[in-house]
């Protein structure tokens, strides 16, 4: 392997890491902090992707001169729609299933099927094509042999912003303090006057909104169809579980480990074998550390 | 005579029996409608993951049926459609095929898209003596006396495509596919063909179905520097593959990428900008210039809207209905055995040109074309093969 290819491989590893992190961060909040196994998380990503599609269509027909910046409208739009949808979902559906993990699993799986069929009825079974802003097409070439796709650079930057934002929100705001308090002990948190219902709803909505952002940027590298979410949800769960539920840092580090090993294994052996190997590694690690790489210690 | 079908019969229950007996003069519901019409089953995934590719086939089939009915039907009978949803689930396909044959007594079924769904339906066809027209290009390695395979099997597209690449674009190849039977069989055929054409295979890669991360495979392609990339990546993966190829600078100008699974329908999802300049090898392209195709495209757009596009499997689905009609008329019977026996040698002037059912192996002889994707999502046809006889069990 020559130097150029090695540089691109490292870049690919970093890129996949940010993609996995963006996928998993919303799930880490919903599953990790709230303990809700949301099988419909992928469909929330698909919702974000479809909102991006709608935004692109809107710009194409009404503001063709502004197509270059539509993404900066699409991202907040996708976030807002999925955030509101997540909020309503929590209030009208999810909250009836707290402390019933198996029921949640089935209910949200059913929800994911319903959402998929809804997308199919509204947007059609065919894939929709989300146009790419011209300034994001192509690659940055620091030297003639190295091409770093601009879309991936954009995703790396955006994920960094989102991750820092989520960290700041959870660890440096009063609301974040409440979320962590509810996560650690719901009863006591309620007793000291935190409105746990409200915290639950907003936390779930935030997780959903982050899924919306992920769905939005994935239109740049992947496909958008009613089943798109299914492609991402399994990977997201693997990252969260492998990292240790309840640990955002764990999610980040597990995303990094999985991304690097996957890119390199894919390069050294074949794609299918790489995936099988990764899953095997995850199983081995979980066998020895059932709570994931970075489990928070607790007395029970 | 009063029409009523069995499904409504079941729904409305007892009252319908009285009504039915009165109006149909005591005939049983199964034969009541058989005098003036003949039933044809359509069995595709209208929901679930495969519906992306499969649902539009029904539109083409419906159009063929309407045309046939408008011009007098088959053997003087109007075709009555019974449409069932296979729901992207193979056991459901088998179950629905049984319903179509045993409950609805359809004369034939046009249906299935994936090989897995076809394989699931085969035992039912054999038990119930049904007949299936299969409209999708597939990997070959099969010949069932209850199936007419109306599209190109692997050798019919892979061999001419690879030979064309070696002749026109260069001798070194990289093979990329999704990890399942179609790509693996295609590449099994492609490899000796490449060697025979004086070329060499620099790499062969498979990504899991549904994979969306192609950066490492693209790096391998870059490191190998092939003249030609032969792709059999399918489904949503395809979209990711094309987008990431272009973003990584492999835009088809230095290397030629050709796929045997990307039709106009797939380009809709990949995005016209992302697909432009890449090649595909198909039996049918919407841009084929012939009076038959012009008429077909015009009728389709008039019926379903000007923005709809027609890909290879849709055209073959349309042909399937006509192939069945021709076989029935030659056999002068709807009986499955007689129709199958009459099928060999049938010729149809399809939108893609002449197709001819092979005398014995149930596949069709046809032409294939190589097209280059244009910015408008259509293909410029750059090469057309002579008639190619089907060879579902190639000796490699």
Tab-separated table of N, CA, C and O in Angstrom, chain B residues 51-139:
chain	number	residue	atom	x	y	z
B	51	UNK	N	-40.457	-3.388	-2.760
B	51	UNK	CA	-41.445	-2.603	-3.503
B	51	UNK	C	-40.795	-1.451	-4.260
B	51	UNK	O	-41.286	-1.029	-5.306
B	52	UNK	N	-39.660	-0.967	-3.755
B	52	UNK	CA	-38.897	0.087	-4.434
B	52	UNK	C	-38.730	-0.258	-5.905
B	52	UNK	O	-38.950	0.564	-6.784
B	53	UNK	N	-38.323	-1.502	-6.157
B	53	UNK	CA	-38.006	-1.881	-7.523
B	53	UNK	C	-39.205	-2.514	-8.219
B	53	UNK	O	-39.325	-2.455	-9.443
B	54	UNK	N	-40.075	-3.119	-7.437
B	54	UNK	CA	-41.029	-4.054	-8.014
B	54	UNK	C	-42.399	-3.451	-8.308
B	54	UNK	O	-43.091	-3.900	-9.226
B	55	UNK	N	-42.800	-2.447	-7.528
B	55	UNK	CA	-44.185	-1.976	-7.619
B	55	UNK	C	-44.510	-1.422	-9.010
B	55	UNK	O	-45.634	-1.577	-9.498
B	56	UNK	N	-43.513	-0.824	-9.664
B	56	UNK	CA	-43.794	-0.185	-10.954
B	56	UNK	C	-44.045	-1.213	-12.066
B	56	UNK	O	-44.599	-0.865	-13.107
B	57	UNK	N	-43.623	-2.465	-11.843
B	57	UNK	CA	-43.864	-3.484	-12.866
B	57	UNK	C	-45.356	-3.682	-13.087
B	57	UNK	O	-45.804	-3.949	-14.210
B	58	UNK	N	-46.111	-3.565	-12.001
B	58	UNK	CA	-47.552	-3.770	-12.089
B	58	UNK	C	-48.186	-2.756	-13.050
B	58	UNK	O	-49.094	-3.093	-13.811
B	59	UNK	N	-47.658	-1.523	-13.030
B	59	UNK	CA	-48.194	-0.491	-13.925
B	59	UNK	C	-48.065	-0.916	-15.385
B	59	UNK	O	-49.007	-0.778	-16.174
B	60	UNK	N	-46.881	-1.429	-15.736
B	60	UNK	CA	-46.656	-1.840	-17.120
B	60	UNK	C	-47.548	-3.022	-17.489
B	60	UNK	O	-48.103	-3.091	-18.592
B	61	UNK	N	-47.694	-3.959	-16.542
B	61	UNK	CA	-48.525	-5.133	-16.812
B	61	UNK	C	-49.997	-4.750	-16.994
B	61	UNK	O	-50.679	-5.238	-17.896
B	62	UNK	N	-50.451	-3.823	-16.142
B	62	UNK	CA	-51.841	-3.371	-16.255
B	62	UNK	C	-52.086	-2.738	-17.617
B	62	UNK	O	-53.138	-2.936	-18.232
B	63	UNK	N	-51.081	-1.983	-18.080
B	63	UNK	CA	-51.250	-1.305	-19.358
B	63	UNK	C	-51.368	-2.327	-20.491
B	63	UNK	O	-52.218	-2.190	-21.372
B	64	UNK	N	-50.530	-3.358	-20.439
B	64	UNK	CA	-50.599	-4.389	-21.468
B	64	UNK	C	-51.982	-5.041	-21.474
B	64	UNK	O	-52.584	-5.260	-22.536
B	65	UNK	N	-52.495	-5.320	-20.271
B	65	UNK	CA	-53.801	-5.973	-20.177
B	65	UNK	C	-54.894	-5.071	-20.758
B	65	UNK	O	-55.766	-5.524	-21.502
B	66	UNK	N	-54.828	-3.784	-20.430
B	66	UNK	CA	-55.836	-2.857	-20.960
B	66	UNK	C	-55.791	-2.793	-22.478
B	66	UNK	O	-56.832	-2.759	-23.149
B	67	UNK	N	-54.575	-2.790	-23.022
B	67	UNK	CA	-54.436	-2.757	-24.482
B	67	UNK	C	-55.054	-4.006	-25.107
B	67	UNK	O	-55.781	-3.938	-26.096
B	68	UNK	N	-54.743	-5.150	-24.496
B	68	UNK	CA	-55.253	-6.409	-25.047
B	68	UNK	C	-56.779	-6.444	-24.960
B	68	UNK	O	-57.463	-6.819	-25.914
B	69	UNK	N	-57.307	-6.003	-23.813
B	69	UNK	CA	-58.767	-5.989	-23.663
B	69	UNK	C	-59.425	-5.054	-24.670
B	69	UNK	O	-60.487	-5.353	-25.220
B	70	UNK	N	-58.768	-3.910	-24.929
B	70	UNK	CA	-59.340	-2.941	-25.868
B	70	UNK	C	-59.367	-3.505	-27.289
B	70	UNK	O	-60.200	-3.120	-28.104
B	71	UNK	N	-58.442	-4.429	-27.563
B	71	UNK	CA	-58.407	-4.972	-28.923
B	71	UNK	C	-59.034	-6.366	-28.986
B	71	UNK	O	-58.680	-7.181	-29.828
B	72	UNK	N	-59.926	-6.663	-28.036
B	72	UNK	CA	-60.713	-7.878	-28.167
B	72	UNK	C	-60.341	-9.024	-27.247
B	72	UNK	O	-60.962	-10.081	-27.285
B	73	UNK	N	-59.316	-8.836	-26.417
B	73	UNK	CA	-58.995	-9.865	-25.441
B	73	UNK	C	-58.189	-11.020	-26.012
B	73	UNK	O	-57.606	-10.926	-27.089
B	74	UNK	N	-58.173	-12.111	-25.248
B	74	UNK	CA	-57.414	-13.302	-25.634
B	74	UNK	C	-58.405	-14.414	-25.957
B	74	UNK	O	-59.252	-14.744	-25.120
B	75	UNK	N	-58.332	-14.967	-27.143
B	75	UNK	CA	-59.292	-15.991	-27.590
B	75	UNK	C	-60.727	-15.504	-27.354
B	75	UNK	O	-61.587	-16.255	-26.918
B	76	UNK	N	-60.929	-14.210	-27.599
B	76	UNK	CA	-62.275	-13.660	-27.454
B	76	UNK	C	-62.697	-13.372	-26.028
B	76	UNK	O	-63.812	-12.930	-25.793
B	77	UNK	N	-61.809	-13.609	-25.088
B	77	UNK	CA	-62.177	-13.315	-23.696
B	77	UNK	C	-61.395	-12.130	-23.175
B	77	UNK	O	-60.208	-11.987	-23.426
B	78	UNK	N	-62.075	-11.297	-22.393
B	78	UNK	CA	-61.403	-10.176	-21.735
B	78	UNK	C	-60.576	-10.714	-20.567
B	78	UNK	O	-60.965	-11.670	-19.894
B	79	UNK	N	-59.419	-10.079	-20.334
B	79	UNK	CA	-58.589	-10.484	-19.197
B	79	UNK	C	-59.084	-9.780	-17.940
B	79	UNK	O	-59.287	-8.572	-17.932
B	80	UNK	N	-59.258	-10.558	-16.890
B	80	UNK	CA	-59.641	-9.985	-15.600
B	80	UNK	C	-58.437	-10.121	-14.678
B	80	UNK	O	-57.927	-11.220	-14.466
B	81	UNK	N	-57.951	-8.991	-14.157
B	81	UNK	CA	-56.738	-9.032	-13.344
B	81	UNK	C	-57.047	-9.359	-11.889
B	81	UNK	O	-58.025	-8.882	-11.338
B	82	UNK	N	-56.210	-10.187	-11.300
B	82	UNK	CA	-56.248	-10.392	-9.857
B	82	UNK	C	-54.862	-10.028	-9.346
B	82	UNK	O	-53.879	-10.676	-9.710
B	83	UNK	N	-54.777	-8.967	-8.554
B	83	UNK	CA	-53.473	-8.474	-8.112
B	83	UNK	C	-53.257	-8.838	-6.649
B	83	UNK	O	-54.101	-8.575	-5.804
B	84	UNK	N	-52.129	-9.475	-6.376
B	84	UNK	CA	-51.796	-9.819	-4.992
B	84	UNK	C	-50.458	-9.193	-4.620
B	84	UNK	O	-49.587	-9.006	-5.465
B	85	UNK	N	-50.302	-8.918	-3.331
B	85	UNK	CA	-49.088	-8.284	-2.822
B	85	UNK	C	-48.194	-9.334	-2.156
B	85	UNK	O	-48.577	-9.944	-1.170
B	86	UNK	N	-47.012	-9.544	-2.712
B	86	UNK	CA	-46.062	-10.484	-2.106
B	86	UNK	C	-45.351	-9.901	-0.898
B	86	UNK	O	-44.674	-10.618	-0.166
B	87	UNK	N	-45.485	-8.594	-0.701
B	87	UNK	CA	-45.010	-7.911	0.509
B	87	UNK	C	-43.527	-8.117	0.811
B	87	UNK	O	-43.118	-8.098	1.961
B	88	UNK	N	-42.716	-8.326	-0.218
B	88	UNK	CA	-41.265	-8.490	-0.040
B	88	UNK	C	-40.926	-9.654	0.882
B	88	UNK	O	-39.864	-9.668	1.495
B	89	UNK	N	-41.828	-10.597	0.985
B	89	UNK	CA	-41.633	-11.690	1.929
B	89	UNK	C	-41.845	-12.998	1.173
B	89	UNK	O	-42.924	-13.229	0.618
B	90	UNK	N	-40.823	-13.846	1.136
B	90	UNK	CA	-40.888	-15.006	0.245
B	90	UNK	C	-41.997	-16.009	0.591
B	90	UNK	O	-42.682	-16.482	-0.308
B	91	UNK	N	-42.189	-16.337	1.878
B	91	UNK	CA	-43.322	-17.220	2.180
B	91	UNK	C	-44.659	-16.626	1.740
B	91	UNK	O	-45.561	-17.349	1.298
B	92	UNK	N	-44.783	-15.297	1.847
B	92	UNK	CA	-46.019	-14.649	1.397
B	92	UNK	C	-46.201	-14.842	-0.107
B	92	UNK	O	-47.317	-15.069	-0.584
B	93	UNK	N	-45.102	-14.761	-0.848
B	93	UNK	CA	-45.178	-14.999	-2.290
B	93	UNK	C	-45.754	-16.387	-2.579
B	93	UNK	O	-46.637	-16.553	-3.423
B	94	UNK	N	-45.237	-17.379	-1.860
B	94	UNK	CA	-45.691	-18.749	-2.084
B	94	UNK	C	-47.178	-18.883	-1.765
B	94	UNK	O	-47.966	-19.456	-2.528
B	95	UNK	N	-47.552	-18.285	-0.644
B	95	UNK	CA	-48.939	-18.377	-0.189
B	95	UNK	C	-49.885	-17.681	-1.174
B	95	UNK	O	-50.949	-18.215	-1.537
B	96	UNK	N	-49.460	-16.497	-1.647
B	96	UNK	CA	-50.302	-15.735	-2.567
B	96	UNK	C	-50.383	-16.427	-3.933
B	96	UNK	O	-51.423	-16.391	-4.599
B	97	UNK	N	-49.295	-17.067	-4.330
B	97	UNK	CA	-49.317	-17.798	-5.602
B	97	UNK	C	-50.336	-18.928	-5.518
B	97	UNK	O	-51.115	-19.174	-6.446
B	98	UNK	N	-50.363	-19.585	-4.361
B	98	UNK	CA	-51.327	-20.673	-4.172
B	98	UNK	C	-52.758	-20.147	-4.215
B	98	UNK	O	-53.640	-20.727	-4.853
B	99	UNK	N	-52.967	-19.005	-3.556
B	99	UNK	CA	-54.300	-18.400	-3.582
B	99	UNK	C	-54.723	-18.073	-5.011
B	99	UNK	O	-55.851	-18.365	-5.420
B	100	UNK	N	-53.816	-17.484	-5.755
B	100	UNK	CA	-54.145	-17.093	-7.127
B	100	UNK	C	-54.544	-18.306	-7.958
B	100	UNK	O	-55.496	-18.272	-8.727
B	101	UNK	N	-53.809	-19.387	-7.778
B	101	UNK	CA	-54.048	-20.551	-8.620
B	101	UNK	C	-55.265	-21.352	-8.138
B	101	UNK	O	-56.128	-21.735	-8.918
B	102	UNK	N	-55.347	-21.577	-6.818
B	102	UNK	CA	-56.411	-22.455	-6.319
B	102	UNK	C	-57.729	-21.730	-6.089
B	102	UNK	O	-58.797	-22.244	-6.384
B	103	UNK	N	-57.635	-20.497	-5.562
B	103	UNK	CA	-58.868	-19.782	-5.264
B	103	UNK	C	-59.396	-19.061	-6.499
B	103	UNK	O	-60.548	-19.187	-6.869
B	104	UNK	N	-58.493	-18.310	-7.146
B	104	UNK	CA	-58.932	-17.489	-8.271
B	104	UNK	C	-58.881	-18.224	-9.598
B	104	UNK	O	-59.409	-17.739	-10.590
B	105	UNK	N	-58.225	-19.384	-9.618
B	105	UNK	CA	-58.103	-20.167	-10.858
B	105	UNK	C	-57.527	-19.323	-11.997
B	105	UNK	O	-58.062	-19.327	-13.111
B	106	UNK	N	-56.477	-18.559	-11.712
B	106	UNK	CA	-55.901	-17.746	-12.772
B	106	UNK	C	-55.274	-18.657	-13.830
B	106	UNK	O	-54.782	-19.748	-13.529
B	107	UNK	N	-55.299	-18.198	-15.074
B	107	UNK	CA	-54.727	-18.990	-16.167
B	107	UNK	C	-53.206	-18.937	-16.130
B	107	UNK	O	-52.530	-19.885	-16.519
B	108	UNK	N	-52.672	-17.812	-15.682
B	108	UNK	CA	-51.222	-17.665	-15.538
B	108	UNK	C	-50.956	-16.539	-14.557
B	108	UNK	O	-51.850	-15.755	-14.237
B	109	UNK	N	-49.695	-16.489	-14.082
B	109	UNK	CA	-49.289	-15.406	-13.184
B	109	UNK	C	-48.123	-14.679	-13.842
B	109	UNK	O	-47.215	-15.313	-14.364
B	110	UNK	N	-48.167	-13.363	-13.829
B	110	UNK	CA	-46.962	-12.606	-14.138
B	110	UNK	C	-46.475	-12.082	-12.808
B	110	UNK	O	-47.231	-11.419	-12.092
B	111	UNK	N	-45.245	-12.396	-12.453
B	111	UNK	CA	-44.859	-11.952	-11.131
B	111	UNK	C	-43.460	-12.313	-10.700
B	111	UNK	O	-42.690	-12.902	-11.461
B	112	UNK	N	-43.148	-11.953	-9.472
B	112	UNK	CA	-41.873	-12.107	-8.787
B	112	UNK	C	-40.840	-11.138	-9.346
B	112	UNK	O	-40.944	-10.678	-10.479
B	113	UNK	N	-39.869	-10.834	-8.518
B	113	UNK	CA	-38.801	-9.929	-8.940
B	113	UNK	C	-37.467	-10.516	-8.498
B	113	UNK	O	-36.607	-10.793	-9.313
B	114	UNK	N	-37.331	-10.772	-7.221
B	114	UNK	CA	-36.086	-11.366	-6.755
B	114	UNK	C	-36.094	-12.858	-7.061
B	114	UNK	O	-37.148	-13.479	-7.175
B	115	UNK	N	-34.906	-13.424	-7.190
B	115	UNK	CA	-34.809	-14.861	-7.411
B	115	UNK	C	-35.354	-15.624	-6.215
B	115	UNK	O	-35.952	-16.682	-6.365
B	116	UNK	N	-35.139	-15.066	-5.027
B	116	UNK	CA	-35.603	-15.757	-3.826
B	116	UNK	C	-37.120	-15.903	-3.842
B	116	UNK	O	-37.654	-16.954	-3.470
B	117	UNK	N	-37.824	-14.875	-4.302
B	117	UNK	CA	-39.277	-14.978	-4.339
B	117	UNK	C	-39.700	-15.991	-5.397
B	117	UNK	O	-40.642	-16.750	-5.204
B	118	UNK	N	-38.977	-16.035	-6.528
B	118	UNK	CA	-39.316	-17.002	-7.576
B	118	UNK	C	-39.092	-18.431	-7.071
B	118	UNK	O	-39.913	-19.317	-7.260
B	119	UNK	N	-37.962	-18.614	-6.386
B	119	UNK	CA	-37.668	-19.949	-5.856
B	119	UNK	C	-38.741	-20.383	-4.849
B	119	UNK	O	-39.049	-21.563	-4.740
B	120	UNK	N	-39.276	-19.416	-4.109
B	120	UNK	CA	-40.307	-19.747	-3.124
B	120	UNK	C	-41.603	-20.164	-3.810
B	120	UNK	O	-42.360	-20.979	-3.287
B	121	UNK	N	-41.843	-19.607	-4.996
B	121	UNK	CA	-43.090	-19.884	-5.699
B	121	UNK	C	-43.009	-21.200	-6.485
B	121	UNK	O	-44.031	-21.866	-6.701
B	122	UNK	N	-41.800	-21.606	-6.872
B	122	UNK	CA	-41.643	-22.808	-7.708
B	122	UNK	C	-42.379	-24.047	-7.208
B	122	UNK	O	-43.104	-24.689	-7.980
B	123	UNK	N	-42.197	-24.427	-5.929
B	123	UNK	CA	-42.880	-25.652	-5.488
B	123	UNK	C	-44.398	-25.553	-5.612
B	123	UNK	O	-45.063	-26.542	-5.949
B	124	UNK	N	-44.931	-24.360	-5.376
B	124	UNK	CA	-46.383	-24.161	-5.508
B	124	UNK	C	-46.800	-24.372	-6.958
B	124	UNK	O	-47.792	-25.047	-7.257
B	125	UNK	N	-46.027	-23.803	-7.869
B	125	UNK	CA	-46.352	-23.944	-9.292
B	125	UNK	C	-46.344	-25.411	-9.700
B	125	UNK	O	-47.185	-25.876	-10.467
B	126	UNK	N	-45.378	-26.137	-9.170
B	126	UNK	CA	-45.273	-27.545	-9.538
B	126	UNK	C	-46.410	-28.376	-8.962
B	126	UNK	O	-46.926	-29.259	-9.627
B	127	UNK	N	-46.814	-28.058	-7.727
B	127	UNK	CA	-47.920	-28.802	-7.120
B	127	UNK	C	-49.248	-28.507	-7.797
B	127	UNK	O	-50.064	-29.383	-8.008
B	128	UNK	N	-49.447	-27.213	-8.109
B	128	UNK	CA	-50.777	-26.810	-8.569
B	128	UNK	C	-50.846	-26.709	-10.087
B	128	UNK	O	-51.860	-26.306	-10.626
B	129	UNK	N	-49.744	-27.039	-10.767
B	129	UNK	CA	-49.653	-26.918	-12.215
B	129	UNK	C	-49.990	-25.502	-12.671
B	129	UNK	O	-50.842	-25.277	-13.540
B	130	UNK	N	-49.321	-24.541	-12.045
B	130	UNK	CA	-49.503	-23.140	-12.432
B	130	UNK	C	-48.468	-22.743	-13.475
B	130	UNK	O	-47.601	-23.530	-13.852
B	131	UNK	N	-48.595	-21.500	-13.935
B	131	UNK	CA	-47.651	-20.997	-14.932
B	131	UNK	C	-47.238	-19.585	-14.531
B	131	UNK	O	-48.078	-18.727	-14.261
B	132	UNK	N	-45.913	-19.363	-14.481
B	132	UNK	CA	-45.399	-18.054	-14.076
B	132	UNK	C	-44.589	-17.432	-15.203
B	132	UNK	O	-43.726	-18.086	-15.792
B	133	UNK	N	-44.862	-16.174	-15.502
B	133	UNK	CA	-43.998	-15.387	-16.388
B	133	UNK	C	-43.141	-14.502	-15.509
B	133	UNK	O	-43.658	-13.707	-14.718
B	134	UNK	N	-41.830	-14.653	-15.635
B	134	UNK	CA	-40.890	-13.978	-14.734
B	134	UNK	C	-40.193	-12.832	-15.472
B	134	UNK	O	-39.482	-13.061	-16.441
B	135	UNK	N	-40.392	-11.584	-15.022
B	135	UNK	CA	-39.961	-10.440	-15.831
B	135	UNK	C	-38.602	-9.833	-15.494
B	135	UNK	O	-38.286	-8.778	-16.009
B	136	UNK	N	-37.811	-10.457	-14.638
B	136	UNK	CA	-36.577	-9.804	-14.211
B	136	UNK	C	-35.352	-10.500	-14.784
B	136	UNK	O	-35.336	-11.720	-14.880
B	137	UNK	N	-34.323	-9.712	-15.122
B	137	UNK	CA	-33.041	-10.324	-15.454
B	137	UNK	C	-32.539	-11.047	-14.212
B	137	UNK	O	-32.755	-10.597	-13.090
B	138	UNK	N	-31.890	-12.156	-14.392
B	138	UNK	CA	-31.482	-12.929	-13.213
B	138	UNK	C	-30.254	-13.748	-13.544
B	138	UNK	O	-29.718	-13.694	-14.656
B	139	UNK	N	-29.791	-14.575	-12.583
B	139	UNK	CA	-28.485	-15.199	-12.713
B	139	UNK	C	-28.484	-16.502	-13.510
B	139	UNK	O	-27.440	-17.104	-13.698
